Short mmCIF file of C-alpha atoms in Angstrom, two decimals:
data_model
loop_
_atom_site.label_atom_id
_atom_site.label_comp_id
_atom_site.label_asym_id
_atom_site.label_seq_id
_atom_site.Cartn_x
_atom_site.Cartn_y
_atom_site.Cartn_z
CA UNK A 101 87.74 123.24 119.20
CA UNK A 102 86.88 124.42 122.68
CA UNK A 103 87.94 122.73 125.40
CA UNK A 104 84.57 121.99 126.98
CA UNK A 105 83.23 120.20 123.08
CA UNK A 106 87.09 118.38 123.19
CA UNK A 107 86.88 117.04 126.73
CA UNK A 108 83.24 115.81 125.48
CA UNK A 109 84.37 114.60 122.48
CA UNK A 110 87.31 112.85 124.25
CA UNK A 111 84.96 111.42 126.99
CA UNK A 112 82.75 109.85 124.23
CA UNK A 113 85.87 108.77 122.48
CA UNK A 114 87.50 106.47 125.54
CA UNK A 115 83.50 104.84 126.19
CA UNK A 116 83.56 103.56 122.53
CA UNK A 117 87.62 102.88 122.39
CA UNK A 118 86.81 100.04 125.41
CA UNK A 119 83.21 98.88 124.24
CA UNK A 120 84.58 98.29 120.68
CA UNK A 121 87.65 96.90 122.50
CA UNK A 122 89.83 98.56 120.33
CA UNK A 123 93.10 98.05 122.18
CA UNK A 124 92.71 94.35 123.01
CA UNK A 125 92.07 93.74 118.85
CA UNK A 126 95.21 96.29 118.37
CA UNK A 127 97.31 94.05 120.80
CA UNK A 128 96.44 90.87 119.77
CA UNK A 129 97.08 91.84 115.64
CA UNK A 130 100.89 92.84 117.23
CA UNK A 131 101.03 89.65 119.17
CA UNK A 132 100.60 87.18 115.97
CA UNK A 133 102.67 89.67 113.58
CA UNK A 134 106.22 90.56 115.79
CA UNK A 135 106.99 86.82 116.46
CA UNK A 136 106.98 86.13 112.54
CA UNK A 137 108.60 89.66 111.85
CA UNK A 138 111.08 88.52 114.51
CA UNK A 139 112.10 84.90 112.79
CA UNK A 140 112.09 87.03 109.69
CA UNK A 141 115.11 89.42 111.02
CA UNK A 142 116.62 86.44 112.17
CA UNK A 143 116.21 84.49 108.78
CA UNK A 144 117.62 86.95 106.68
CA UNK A 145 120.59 87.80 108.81
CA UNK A 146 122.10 84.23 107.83
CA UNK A 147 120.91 84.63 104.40
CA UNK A 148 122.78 87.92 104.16
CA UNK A 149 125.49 87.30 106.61
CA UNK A 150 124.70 90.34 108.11
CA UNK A 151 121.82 92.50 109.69
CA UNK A 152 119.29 93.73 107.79
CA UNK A 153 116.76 95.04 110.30
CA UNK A 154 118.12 96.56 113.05
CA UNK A 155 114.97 96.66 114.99
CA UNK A 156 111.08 96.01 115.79
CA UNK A 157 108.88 98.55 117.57
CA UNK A 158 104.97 98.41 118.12
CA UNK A 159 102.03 100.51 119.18
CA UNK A 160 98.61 100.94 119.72
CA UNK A 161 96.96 104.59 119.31
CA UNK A 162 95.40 105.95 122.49
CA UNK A 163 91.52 107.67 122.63
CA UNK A 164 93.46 110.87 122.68
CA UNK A 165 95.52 110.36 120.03
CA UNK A 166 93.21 109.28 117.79
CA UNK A 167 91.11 112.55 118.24
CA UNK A 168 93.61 114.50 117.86
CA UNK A 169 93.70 113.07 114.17
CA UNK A 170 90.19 113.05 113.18
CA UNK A 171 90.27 117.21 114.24
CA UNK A 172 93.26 117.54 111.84
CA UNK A 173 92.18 115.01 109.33
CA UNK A 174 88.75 117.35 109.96
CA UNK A 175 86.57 114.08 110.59
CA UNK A 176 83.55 113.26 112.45
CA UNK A 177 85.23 112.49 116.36
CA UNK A 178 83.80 108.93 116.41
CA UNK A 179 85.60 106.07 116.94
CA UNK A 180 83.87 104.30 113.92
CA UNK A 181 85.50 106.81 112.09
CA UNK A 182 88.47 106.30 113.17
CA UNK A 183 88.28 102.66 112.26
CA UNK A 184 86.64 103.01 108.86
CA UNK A 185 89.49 105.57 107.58
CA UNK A 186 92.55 105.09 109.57
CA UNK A 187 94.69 102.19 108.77
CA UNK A 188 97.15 103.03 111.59
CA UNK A 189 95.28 102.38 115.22
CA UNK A 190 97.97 99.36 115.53
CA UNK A 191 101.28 100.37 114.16
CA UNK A 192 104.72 98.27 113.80
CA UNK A 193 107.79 99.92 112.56
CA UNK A 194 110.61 98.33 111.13
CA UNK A 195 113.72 100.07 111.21
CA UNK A 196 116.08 98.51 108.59
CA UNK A 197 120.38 98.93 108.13
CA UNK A 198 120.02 99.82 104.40
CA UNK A 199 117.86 101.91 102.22
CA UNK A 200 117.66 98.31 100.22
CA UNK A 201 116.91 96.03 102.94
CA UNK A 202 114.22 98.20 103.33
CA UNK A 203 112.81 96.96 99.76
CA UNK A 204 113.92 93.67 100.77
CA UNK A 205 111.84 93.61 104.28
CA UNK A 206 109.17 94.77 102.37
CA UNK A 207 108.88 91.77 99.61
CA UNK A 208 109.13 89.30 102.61
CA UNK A 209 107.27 90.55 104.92
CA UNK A 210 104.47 90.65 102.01
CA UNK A 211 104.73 86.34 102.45
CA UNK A 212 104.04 86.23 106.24
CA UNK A 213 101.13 84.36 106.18
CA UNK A 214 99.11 85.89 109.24
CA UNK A 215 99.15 88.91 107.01
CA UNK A 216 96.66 89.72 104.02
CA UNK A 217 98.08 92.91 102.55
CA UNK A 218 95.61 95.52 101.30
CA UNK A 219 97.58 98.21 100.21
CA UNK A 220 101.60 99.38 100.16
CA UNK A 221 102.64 102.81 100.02
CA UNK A 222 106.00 103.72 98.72
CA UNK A 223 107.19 107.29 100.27
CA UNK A 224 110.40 106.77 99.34
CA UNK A 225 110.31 106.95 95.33
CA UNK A 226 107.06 108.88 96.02
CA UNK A 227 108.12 111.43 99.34
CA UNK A 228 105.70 113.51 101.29
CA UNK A 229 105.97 116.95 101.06
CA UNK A 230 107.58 117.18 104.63
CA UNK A 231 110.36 115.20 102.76
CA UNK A 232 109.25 111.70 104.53
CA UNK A 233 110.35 108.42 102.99
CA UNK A 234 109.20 104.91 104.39
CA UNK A 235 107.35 102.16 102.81
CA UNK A 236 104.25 101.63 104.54
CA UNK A 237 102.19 98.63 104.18
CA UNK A 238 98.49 98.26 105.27
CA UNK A 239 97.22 94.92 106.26
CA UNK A 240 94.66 92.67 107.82
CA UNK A 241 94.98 90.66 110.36
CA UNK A 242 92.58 87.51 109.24
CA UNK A 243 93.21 85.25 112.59
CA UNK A 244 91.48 88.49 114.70
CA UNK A 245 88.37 88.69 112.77
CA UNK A 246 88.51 92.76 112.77
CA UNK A 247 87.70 95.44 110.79
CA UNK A 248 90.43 97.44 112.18
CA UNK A 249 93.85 97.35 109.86
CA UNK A 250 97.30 97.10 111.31
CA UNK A 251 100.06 99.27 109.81
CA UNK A 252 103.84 98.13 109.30
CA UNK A 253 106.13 100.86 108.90
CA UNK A 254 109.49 99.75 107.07
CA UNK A 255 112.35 102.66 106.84
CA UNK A 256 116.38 103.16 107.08
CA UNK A 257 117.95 103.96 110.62
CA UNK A 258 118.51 107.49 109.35
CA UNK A 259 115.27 107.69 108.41
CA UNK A 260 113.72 106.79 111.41
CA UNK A 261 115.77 109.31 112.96
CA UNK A 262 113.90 112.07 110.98
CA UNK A 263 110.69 110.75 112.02
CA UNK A 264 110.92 110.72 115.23
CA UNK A 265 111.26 114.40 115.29
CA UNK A 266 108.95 114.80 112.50
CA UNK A 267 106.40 113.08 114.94
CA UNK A 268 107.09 114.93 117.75
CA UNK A 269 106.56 118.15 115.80
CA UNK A 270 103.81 117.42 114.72
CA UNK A 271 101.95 116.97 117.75
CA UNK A 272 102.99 119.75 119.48
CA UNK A 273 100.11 121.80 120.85
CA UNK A 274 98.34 124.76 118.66
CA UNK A 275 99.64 127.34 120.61
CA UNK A 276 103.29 127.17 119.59
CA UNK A 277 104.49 129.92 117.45
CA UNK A 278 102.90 128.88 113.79
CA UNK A 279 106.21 130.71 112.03
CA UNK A 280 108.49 128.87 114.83
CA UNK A 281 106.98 125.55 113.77
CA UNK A 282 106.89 126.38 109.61
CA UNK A 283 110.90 127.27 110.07
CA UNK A 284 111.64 124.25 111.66
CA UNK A 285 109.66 122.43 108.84
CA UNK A 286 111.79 123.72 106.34
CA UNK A 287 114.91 122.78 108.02
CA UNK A 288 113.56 118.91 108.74
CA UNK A 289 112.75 118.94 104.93
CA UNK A 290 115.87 119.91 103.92
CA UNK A 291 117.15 117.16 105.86
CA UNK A 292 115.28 114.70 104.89
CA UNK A 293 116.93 115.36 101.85
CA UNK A 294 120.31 115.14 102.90
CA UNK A 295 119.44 111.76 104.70
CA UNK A 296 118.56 110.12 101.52
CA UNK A 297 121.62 111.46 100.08
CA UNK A 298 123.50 109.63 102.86
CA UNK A 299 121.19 106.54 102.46
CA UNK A 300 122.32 106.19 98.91
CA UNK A 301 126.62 106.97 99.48
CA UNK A 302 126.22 104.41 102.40
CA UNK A 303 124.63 102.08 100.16
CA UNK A 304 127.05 102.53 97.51
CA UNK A 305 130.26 102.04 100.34
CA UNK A 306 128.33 98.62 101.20
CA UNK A 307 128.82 97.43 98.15
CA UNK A 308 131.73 97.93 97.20
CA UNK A 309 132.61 96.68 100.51
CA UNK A 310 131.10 93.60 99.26
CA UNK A 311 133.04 93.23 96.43
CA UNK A 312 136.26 93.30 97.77
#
């Protein structure tokens, strides 16, 4: 896309972001869900004697950000659009000790009731491609009267790890080297690999930790 048609698209993008108020409904859907996610953490570290998730992080996804998605998701660059097929303009990720807590976190975080869950998507008996593995579950929000869905990611610490670089690669701008970008690709996929690997020994160590 030219950067005069971007810069218009982006423009147009920003006026509909704050007439649909898209970051206030975005804020407000984290505001009701962290507290409950947070008494959640703390409720299952007594049950378990232990911690389960390690740690809470939230989002909302800026104009920019959002078109940069709808030109690589090759979508119409309007911000209804972006709220009819994205389910991630409001994002939580839950970053979990175990590859099993995440399963765990997932079943009771699927009882919150300021939730209504629409869909969950298992990456990690089902992996992208790229070698990703999280459990992501889509939701409404019923208390904000939206049409825009909130997404809670749910992963291992090593996991998370991955993605972060994952992310970052994948947003880098057009002009990098396409072969300097597929090679590193390869490499994080063959990682991702070897962090499951590691997710499972670790799992299997805790255990018979437990037994002792």
């Amino acid at each position: 896309m030219k950067k005069k048609n971007r810069d218009e698209c982006l423009s147009n993008l920003i006026r509909d972001y704050e007439e649909m108020h898209i970051a206030e409904t975005c804020e407000e859907m984290i505001r009701l869900v962290v507290p409950q996610l947070r008494q959640m953490r703390d409720d299952m570290t007594n049950l378990y004697d232990r911690q389960v998730m390690q740690y809470i992080t939230s989002r909302v996804k800026t104009p920019e950000s959002i078109l940069n998605k709808l030109i690589r998701k090759r979508r119409s660059q309007t911000m209804e659009k972006a709220v009819e097929t994205f389910h991630d303009l409001a994002g939580i990720r839950v970053v979990c000790t175990f590859q099993d807590d995440v399963y765990r976190t997932v079943q009771e975080i699927r009882k919150l009731p300021v939730l209504r869950v629409v869909k969950v998507k298992d990456y990690i008996a089902h992996p992208k491609p790229t070698g990703y593995r999280s459990i992501h579950i889509i939701a409404e929000v019923p208390a904000c009267e939206s049409d825009i869905l909130l997404e809670i990611q749910v992963c291992s610490a090593a996991m998370n790890y991955w993605a972060m670089l994952d992310h970052q690669l994948s947003y880098k701008n057009s002009r990098v080297d396409p072969e300097k970008v597929e090679k590193i690709e390869q490499e994080l996929k063959s990682y991702a690999y070897d962090i499951a690997n590691i997710d499972k020994k670790f799992l299997k160590i805790r255990k018979t930790i437990e037994k002792l």
